[in-house]
């Protein structure tokens, strides 16, 4: 999954830049974030509760940062008058959708294991939704000749990042704080 998402980032970011698509570049940043999240999740899978919750907090913060970056990029492209290339958007998003569906299915049975795995699964769920949104945006751009479907989907992907960030942080922060306080109570002067 780490390799898949790293490859998706490179491919989607390049295609998004070439196609002048906010939605495709937003999706590529999601793939980059997921690659980092998978690496972090693997690093703490056998770790303490504090480490796993700390990793989930970091994941939530990353999702929030990506959401804000994507919103800024959507505004920049709308102001600049970007004209996305719908066929390239659709083709790249379709490939990404197939790859992300494979990751999603692999993670499905682990989504209830702990908060760390749930946060990874939520990111994978977002990928599938984001890919489908980019495909729909590409179709709407092709039909209307307007930049707005791309901008709307890019903004929706950003809002999905921000919502996931909130979900993960709301669950992870109290657990991490409790683990830190618990660990500090064990320290002998």
PDB file of C-alpha atoms in Angstrom:
ATOM      1  CA  UNK A   1       0.000   0.000   0.000  1.00  0.00           C
ATOM      2  CA  UNK A   2       2.912   2.303   0.727  1.00  0.00           C
ATOM      3  CA  UNK A   3       4.385   1.659  -2.718  1.00  0.00           C
ATOM      4  CA  UNK A   4       1.017   2.000  -4.439  1.00  0.00           C
ATOM      5  CA  UNK A   5       0.354   5.390  -2.853  1.00  0.00           C
ATOM      6  CA  UNK A   6       3.859   6.689  -3.551  1.00  0.00           C
ATOM      7  CA  UNK A   7       3.468   5.752  -7.217  1.00  0.00           C
ATOM      8  CA  UNK A   8      -0.009   7.305  -7.296  1.00  0.00           C
ATOM      9  CA  UNK A   9       1.341  10.558  -5.887  1.00  0.00           C
ATOM     10  CA  UNK A  10       4.037  10.834  -8.551  1.00  0.00           C
ATOM     11  CA  UNK A  11       1.661   9.931 -11.381  1.00  0.00           C
ATOM     12  CA  UNK A  12      -1.297  12.005 -10.237  1.00  0.00           C
ATOM     13  CA  UNK A  13       0.732  15.061  -9.281  1.00  0.00           C
ATOM     14  CA  UNK A  14       2.489  15.088 -12.654  1.00  0.00           C
ATOM     15  CA  UNK A  15      -0.761  14.507 -14.555  1.00  0.00           C
ATOM     16  CA  UNK A  16      -2.599  17.088 -12.416  1.00  0.00           C
ATOM     17  CA  UNK A  17       0.046  19.688 -13.142  1.00  0.00           C
ATOM     18  CA  UNK A  18      -0.009  18.858 -16.850  1.00  0.00           C
ATOM     19  CA  UNK A  19      -3.829  18.720 -16.995  1.00  0.00           C
ATOM     20  CA  UNK A  20      -4.139  21.920 -14.895  1.00  0.00           C
ATOM     21  CA  UNK A  21      -6.527  20.100 -12.566  1.00  0.00           C
ATOM     22  CA  UNK A  22      -7.051  21.104  -8.933  1.00  0.00           C
ATOM     23  CA  UNK A  23      -9.050  17.950  -8.283  1.00  0.00           C
ATOM     24  CA  UNK A  24      -6.321  15.656  -9.619  1.00  0.00           C
ATOM     25  CA  UNK A  25      -3.569  17.453  -7.722  1.00  0.00           C
ATOM     26  CA  UNK A  26      -5.670  17.359  -4.544  1.00  0.00           C
ATOM     27  CA  UNK A  27      -6.016  13.627  -5.039  1.00  0.00           C
ATOM     28  CA  UNK A  28      -2.248  13.312  -5.531  1.00  0.00           C
ATOM     29  CA  UNK A  29      -1.568  15.074  -2.223  1.00  0.00           C
ATOM     30  CA  UNK A  30      -3.936  12.646  -0.585  1.00  0.00           C
ATOM     31  CA  UNK A  31      -1.868   9.766  -1.995  1.00  0.00           C
ATOM     32  CA  UNK A  32       1.326  11.363  -0.655  1.00  0.00           C
ATOM     33  CA  UNK A  33      -0.239  11.798   2.758  1.00  0.00           C
ATOM     34  CA  UNK A  34      -1.419   8.208   2.722  1.00  0.00           C
ATOM     35  CA  UNK A  35       2.052   6.935   1.850  1.00  0.00           C
ATOM     36  CA  UNK A  36       3.398   8.774   4.891  1.00  0.00           C
ATOM     37  CA  UNK A  37       0.498   7.548   7.013  1.00  0.00           C
ATOM     38  CA  UNK A  38       1.083   3.927   5.996  1.00  0.00           C
ATOM     39  CA  UNK A  39       4.780   4.246   6.814  1.00  0.00           C
ATOM     40  CA  UNK A  40       3.987   5.809  10.194  1.00  0.00           C
ATOM     41  CA  UNK A  41       1.351   3.167  10.944  1.00  0.00           C
ATOM     42  CA  UNK A  42       3.802   0.383  10.170  1.00  0.00           C
ATOM     43  CA  UNK A  43       6.387   2.015  12.422  1.00  0.00           C
ATOM     44  CA  UNK A  44       4.073   2.019  15.457  1.00  0.00           C
ATOM     45  CA  UNK A  45       2.025  -1.136  14.847  1.00  0.00           C
ATOM     46  CA  UNK A  46       3.709  -2.938  17.755  1.00  0.00           C
ATOM     47  CA  UNK A  47       4.283   0.199  19.799  1.00  0.00           C
ATOM     48  CA  UNK A  48       2.746   1.439  22.993  1.00  0.00           C
ATOM     49  CA  UNK A  49      -0.706   2.988  23.163  1.00  0.00           C
ATOM     50  CA  UNK A  50       0.981   6.378  23.518  1.00  0.00           C
ATOM     51  CA  UNK A  51       2.982   5.820  20.318  1.00  0.00           C
ATOM     52  CA  UNK A  52      -0.033   4.606  18.350  1.00  0.00           C
ATOM     53  CA  UNK A  53      -2.202   7.499  19.529  1.00  0.00           C
ATOM     54  CA  UNK A  54       0.642   9.929  18.841  1.00  0.00           C
ATOM     55  CA  UNK A  55       0.869   8.572  15.302  1.00  0.00           C
ATOM     56  CA  UNK A  56      -2.887   9.052  14.904  1.00  0.00           C
ATOM     57  CA  UNK A  57      -2.572  12.676  16.121  1.00  0.00           C
ATOM     58  CA  UNK A  58       0.159  13.289  13.546  1.00  0.00           C
ATOM     59  CA  UNK A  59      -2.021  11.715  10.841  1.00  0.00           C
ATOM     60  CA  UNK A  60      -4.908  13.987  11.801  1.00  0.00           C
ATOM     61  CA  UNK A  61      -2.677  17.054  11.632  1.00  0.00           C
ATOM     62  CA  UNK A  62      -1.346  15.990   8.206  1.00  0.00           C
ATOM     63  CA  UNK A  63      -4.871  15.541   6.868  1.00  0.00           C
ATOM     64  CA  UNK A  64      -5.763  19.030   8.116  1.00  0.00           C
ATOM     65  CA  UNK A  65      -2.669  20.584   6.534  1.00  0.00           C
ATOM     66  CA  UNK A  66      -3.424  18.900   3.201  1.00  0.00           C
ATOM     67  CA  UNK A  67      -6.997  20.168   3.357  1.00  0.00           C
ATOM     68  CA  UNK A  68      -5.840  23.754   3.816  1.00  0.00           C
ATOM     69  CA  UNK A  69      -3.225  23.434   1.047  1.00  0.00           C
ATOM     70  CA  UNK A  70      -5.787  22.051  -1.387  1.00  0.00           C
ATOM     71  CA  UNK A  71      -8.253  24.866  -0.629  1.00  0.00           C
ATOM     72  CA  UNK A  72      -5.517  27.425  -1.330  1.00  0.00           C
ATOM     73  CA  UNK A  73      -4.666  25.690  -4.621  1.00  0.00           C
ATOM     74  CA  UNK A  74      -8.321  25.612  -5.708  1.00  0.00           C
ATOM     75  CA  UNK A  75      -8.618  29.353  -5.119  1.00  0.00           C
ATOM     76  CA  UNK A  76      -5.359  29.991  -6.993  1.00  0.00           C
ATOM     77  CA  UNK A  77      -6.510  27.987 -10.018  1.00  0.00           C
ATOM     78  CA  UNK A  78      -9.932  29.654 -10.132  1.00  0.00           C
ATOM     79  CA  UNK A  79      -8.357  33.117  -9.952  1.00  0.00           C
ATOM     80  CA  UNK A  80      -5.780  32.175 -12.607  1.00  0.00           C
ATOM     81  CA  UNK A  81      -8.495  30.757 -14.891  1.00  0.00           C
ATOM     82  CA  UNK A  82      -7.053  27.254 -15.238  1.00  0.00           C
ATOM     83  CA  UNK A  83      -8.561  25.063 -17.973  1.00  0.00           C
ATOM     84  CA  UNK A  84      -8.369  21.397 -16.936  1.00  0.00           C
ATOM     85  CA  UNK A  85      -7.850  18.631 -19.515  1.00  0.00           C
ATOM     86  CA  UNK A  86     -10.802  16.328 -18.854  1.00  0.00           C
ATOM     87  CA  UNK A  87      -9.634  13.171 -20.702  1.00  0.00           C
ATOM     88  CA  UNK A  88      -6.303  13.088 -18.837  1.00  0.00           C
ATOM     89  CA  UNK A  89      -8.062  13.767 -15.521  1.00  0.00           C
ATOM     90  CA  UNK A  90     -10.489  10.882 -16.081  1.00  0.00           C
ATOM     91  CA  UNK A  91      -7.854   8.379 -17.213  1.00  0.00           C
ATOM     92  CA  UNK A  92      -5.474   9.042 -14.325  1.00  0.00           C
ATOM     93  CA  UNK A  93      -8.284   9.100 -11.744  1.00  0.00           C
ATOM     94  CA  UNK A  94      -9.618   5.765 -13.053  1.00  0.00           C
ATOM     95  CA  UNK A  95      -6.200   4.132 -12.590  1.00  0.00           C
ATOM     96  CA  UNK A  96      -5.937   5.639  -9.114  1.00  0.00           C
ATOM     97  CA  UNK A  97      -9.443   4.404  -8.255  1.00  0.00           C
ATOM     98  CA  UNK A  98      -8.504   0.805  -9.094  1.00  0.00           C
ATOM     99  CA  UNK A  99      -5.334   1.009  -7.003  1.00  0.00           C
ATOM    100  CA  UNK A 100      -7.136   2.614  -4.064  1.00  0.00           C
ATOM    101  CA  UNK A 101      -9.964   0.084  -4.181  1.00  0.00           C
ATOM    102  CA  UNK A 102      -7.348  -2.646  -3.764  1.00  0.00           C
ATOM    103  CA  UNK A 103      -5.896  -0.861  -0.696  1.00  0.00           C
ATOM    104  CA  UNK A 104      -9.379  -0.225   0.699  1.00  0.00           C
ATOM    105  CA  UNK A 105     -10.314  -3.900   0.444  1.00  0.00           C
ATOM    106  CA  UNK A 106      -7.057  -4.987   2.109  1.00  0.00           C
ATOM    107  CA  UNK A 107      -7.680  -2.625   5.032  1.00  0.00           C
ATOM    108  CA  UNK A 108     -11.393  -3.352   5.445  1.00  0.00           C
ATOM    109  CA  UNK A 109     -10.939  -6.199   7.927  1.00  0.00           C
ATOM    110  CA  UNK A 110      -8.513  -4.167  10.091  1.00  0.00           C
ATOM    111  CA  UNK A 111     -10.568  -0.966  10.419  1.00  0.00           C
ATOM    112  CA  UNK A 112     -11.796  -1.960  13.882  1.00  0.00           C
ATOM    113  CA  UNK A 113      -8.444  -3.169  15.280  1.00  0.00           C
ATOM    114  CA  UNK A 114      -7.487   0.147  16.932  1.00  0.00           C
ATOM    115  CA  UNK A 115      -7.483   3.885  16.299  1.00  0.00           C
ATOM    116  CA  UNK A 116      -4.252   3.649  14.320  1.00  0.00           C
ATOM    117  CA  UNK A 117      -5.761   1.167  11.840  1.00  0.00           C
ATOM    118  CA  UNK A 118      -9.078   3.033  11.769  1.00  0.00           C
ATOM    119  CA  UNK A 119      -7.293   6.234  10.762  1.00  0.00           C
ATOM    120  CA  UNK A 120      -5.506   4.376   7.954  1.00  0.00           C
ATOM    121  CA  UNK A 121      -8.800   2.897   6.784  1.00  0.00           C
ATOM    122  CA  UNK A 122     -10.464   6.335   6.851  1.00  0.00           C
ATOM    123  CA  UNK A 123      -7.697   7.678   4.620  1.00  0.00           C
ATOM    124  CA  UNK A 124      -8.223   4.792   2.215  1.00  0.00           C
ATOM    125  CA  UNK A 125     -11.966   5.447   2.171  1.00  0.00           C
ATOM    126  CA  UNK A 126     -11.261   9.081   1.335  1.00  0.00           C
ATOM    127  CA  UNK A 127      -9.065   7.997  -1.568  1.00  0.00           C
ATOM    128  CA  UNK A 128     -11.857   6.012  -3.191  1.00  0.00           C
ATOM    129  CA  UNK A 129     -14.310   8.905  -2.772  1.00  0.00           C
ATOM    130  CA  UNK A 130     -11.769  11.392  -4.074  1.00  0.00           C
ATOM    131  CA  UNK A 131     -10.971   9.309  -7.161  1.00  0.00           C
ATOM    132  CA  UNK A 132     -14.667   8.945  -7.979  1.00  0.00           C
ATOM    133  CA  UNK A 133     -15.086  12.701  -7.546  1.00  0.00           C
ATOM    134  CA  UNK A 134     -12.229  13.463  -9.944  1.00  0.00           C
ATOM    135  CA  UNK A 135     -13.797  11.165 -12.561  1.00  0.00           C
ATOM    136  CA  UNK A 136     -17.145  12.955 -12.159  1.00  0.00           C
ATOM    137  CA  UNK A 137     -15.397  16.344 -12.346  1.00  0.00           C
ATOM    138  CA  UNK A 138     -13.628  15.305 -15.548  1.00  0.00           C
ATOM    139  CA  UNK A 139     -16.965  14.342 -17.098  1.00  0.00           C
ATOM    140  CA  UNK A 140     -18.547  17.629 -16.035  1.00  0.00           C
ATOM    141  CA  UNK A 141     -15.556  19.639 -17.312  1.00  0.00           C
ATOM    142  CA  UNK A 142     -15.819  17.832 -20.669  1.00  0.00           C
ATOM    143  CA  UNK A 143     -19.575  18.490 -20.894  1.00  0.00           C
ATOM    144  CA  UNK A 144     -19.553  22.114 -19.796  1.00  0.00           C
ATOM    145  CA  UNK A 145     -16.111  23.363 -20.807  1.00  0.00           C
ATOM    146  CA  UNK A 146     -15.980  25.067 -17.397  1.00  0.00           C
ATOM    147  CA  UNK A 147     -13.314  25.051 -14.682  1.00  0.00           C
ATOM    148  CA  UNK A 148     -15.982  25.002 -11.959  1.00  0.00           C
ATOM    149  CA  UNK A 149     -16.591  21.240 -11.731  1.00  0.00           C
ATOM    150  CA  UNK A 150     -12.855  20.737 -11.157  1.00  0.00           C
ATOM    151  CA  UNK A 151     -12.763  23.511  -8.559  1.00  0.00           C
ATOM    152  CA  UNK A 152     -15.839  22.193  -6.752  1.00  0.00           C
ATOM    153  CA  UNK A 153     -14.449  18.649  -6.558  1.00  0.00           C
ATOM    154  CA  UNK A 154     -11.057  19.992  -5.443  1.00  0.00           C
ATOM    155  CA  UNK A 155     -12.793  21.950  -2.671  1.00  0.00           C
ATOM    156  CA  UNK A 156     -14.879  18.904  -1.676  1.00  0.00           C
ATOM    157  CA  UNK A 157     -11.720  16.789  -1.439  1.00  0.00           C
ATOM    158  CA  UNK A 158     -10.214  19.490   0.780  1.00  0.00           C
ATOM    159  CA  UNK A 159     -13.310  19.456   2.999  1.00  0.00           C
ATOM    160  CA  UNK A 160     -13.081  15.665   3.205  1.00  0.00           C
ATOM    161  CA  UNK A 161      -9.452  16.031   4.383  1.00  0.00           C
ATOM    162  CA  UNK A 162     -10.539  18.542   7.015  1.00  0.00           C
ATOM    163  CA  UNK A 163     -13.422  16.351   8.188  1.00  0.00           C
ATOM    164  CA  UNK A 164     -11.159  13.315   8.503  1.00  0.00           C
ATOM    165  CA  UNK A 165      -8.611  15.432  10.348  1.00  0.00           C
ATOM    166  CA  UNK A 166     -11.284  16.454  12.839  1.00  0.00           C
ATOM    167  CA  UNK A 167     -12.518  12.852  13.281  1.00  0.00           C
ATOM    168  CA  UNK A 168      -9.058  11.446  13.884  1.00  0.00           C
ATOM    169  CA  UNK A 169      -7.903  14.282  16.163  1.00  0.00           C
ATOM    170  CA  UNK A 170     -11.112  14.140  18.198  1.00  0.00           C
ATOM    171  CA  UNK A 171     -10.461  10.465  18.960  1.00  0.00           C
ATOM    172  CA  UNK A 172      -6.654  10.432  19.118  1.00  0.00           C
ATOM    173  CA  UNK A 173      -5.870  13.555  21.141  1.00  0.00           C
ATOM    174  CA  UNK A 174      -7.576  12.485  24.408  1.00  0.00           C
ATOM    175  CA  UNK A 175      -6.032   9.009  24.156  1.00  0.00           C
ATOM    176  CA  UNK A 176      -2.577  10.425  23.563  1.00  0.00           C
ATOM    177  CA  UNK A 177      -2.900  12.915  26.435  1.00  0.00           C
ATOM    178  CA  UNK A 178      -4.126  10.186  28.786  1.00  0.00           C
ATOM    179  CA  UNK A 179      -1.207   7.938  27.812  1.00  0.00           C
ATOM    180  CA  UNK A 180       1.301  10.765  28.364  1.00  0.00           C
ATOM    181  CA  UNK A 181      -0.131  11.575  31.811  1.00  0.00           C
ATOM    182  CA  UNK A 182      -0.192   7.861  32.663  1.00  0.00           C
ATOM    183  CA  UNK A 183       3.449   7.438  31.562  1.00  0.00           C
ATOM    184  CA  UNK A 184       4.518  10.520  33.526  1.00  0.00           C
ATOM    185  CA  UNK A 185       2.883   9.077  36.627  1.00  0.00           C
ATOM    186  CA  UNK A 186       5.175   6.032  36.334  1.00  0.00           C
ATOM    187  CA  UNK A 187       8.358   8.117  36.285  1.00  0.00           C
ATOM    188  CA  UNK A 188      10.171   8.007  39.625  1.00  0.00           C
ATOM    189  CA  UNK A 189      11.947  11.149  40.807  1.00  0.00           C
TER     190      UNK A 189
END
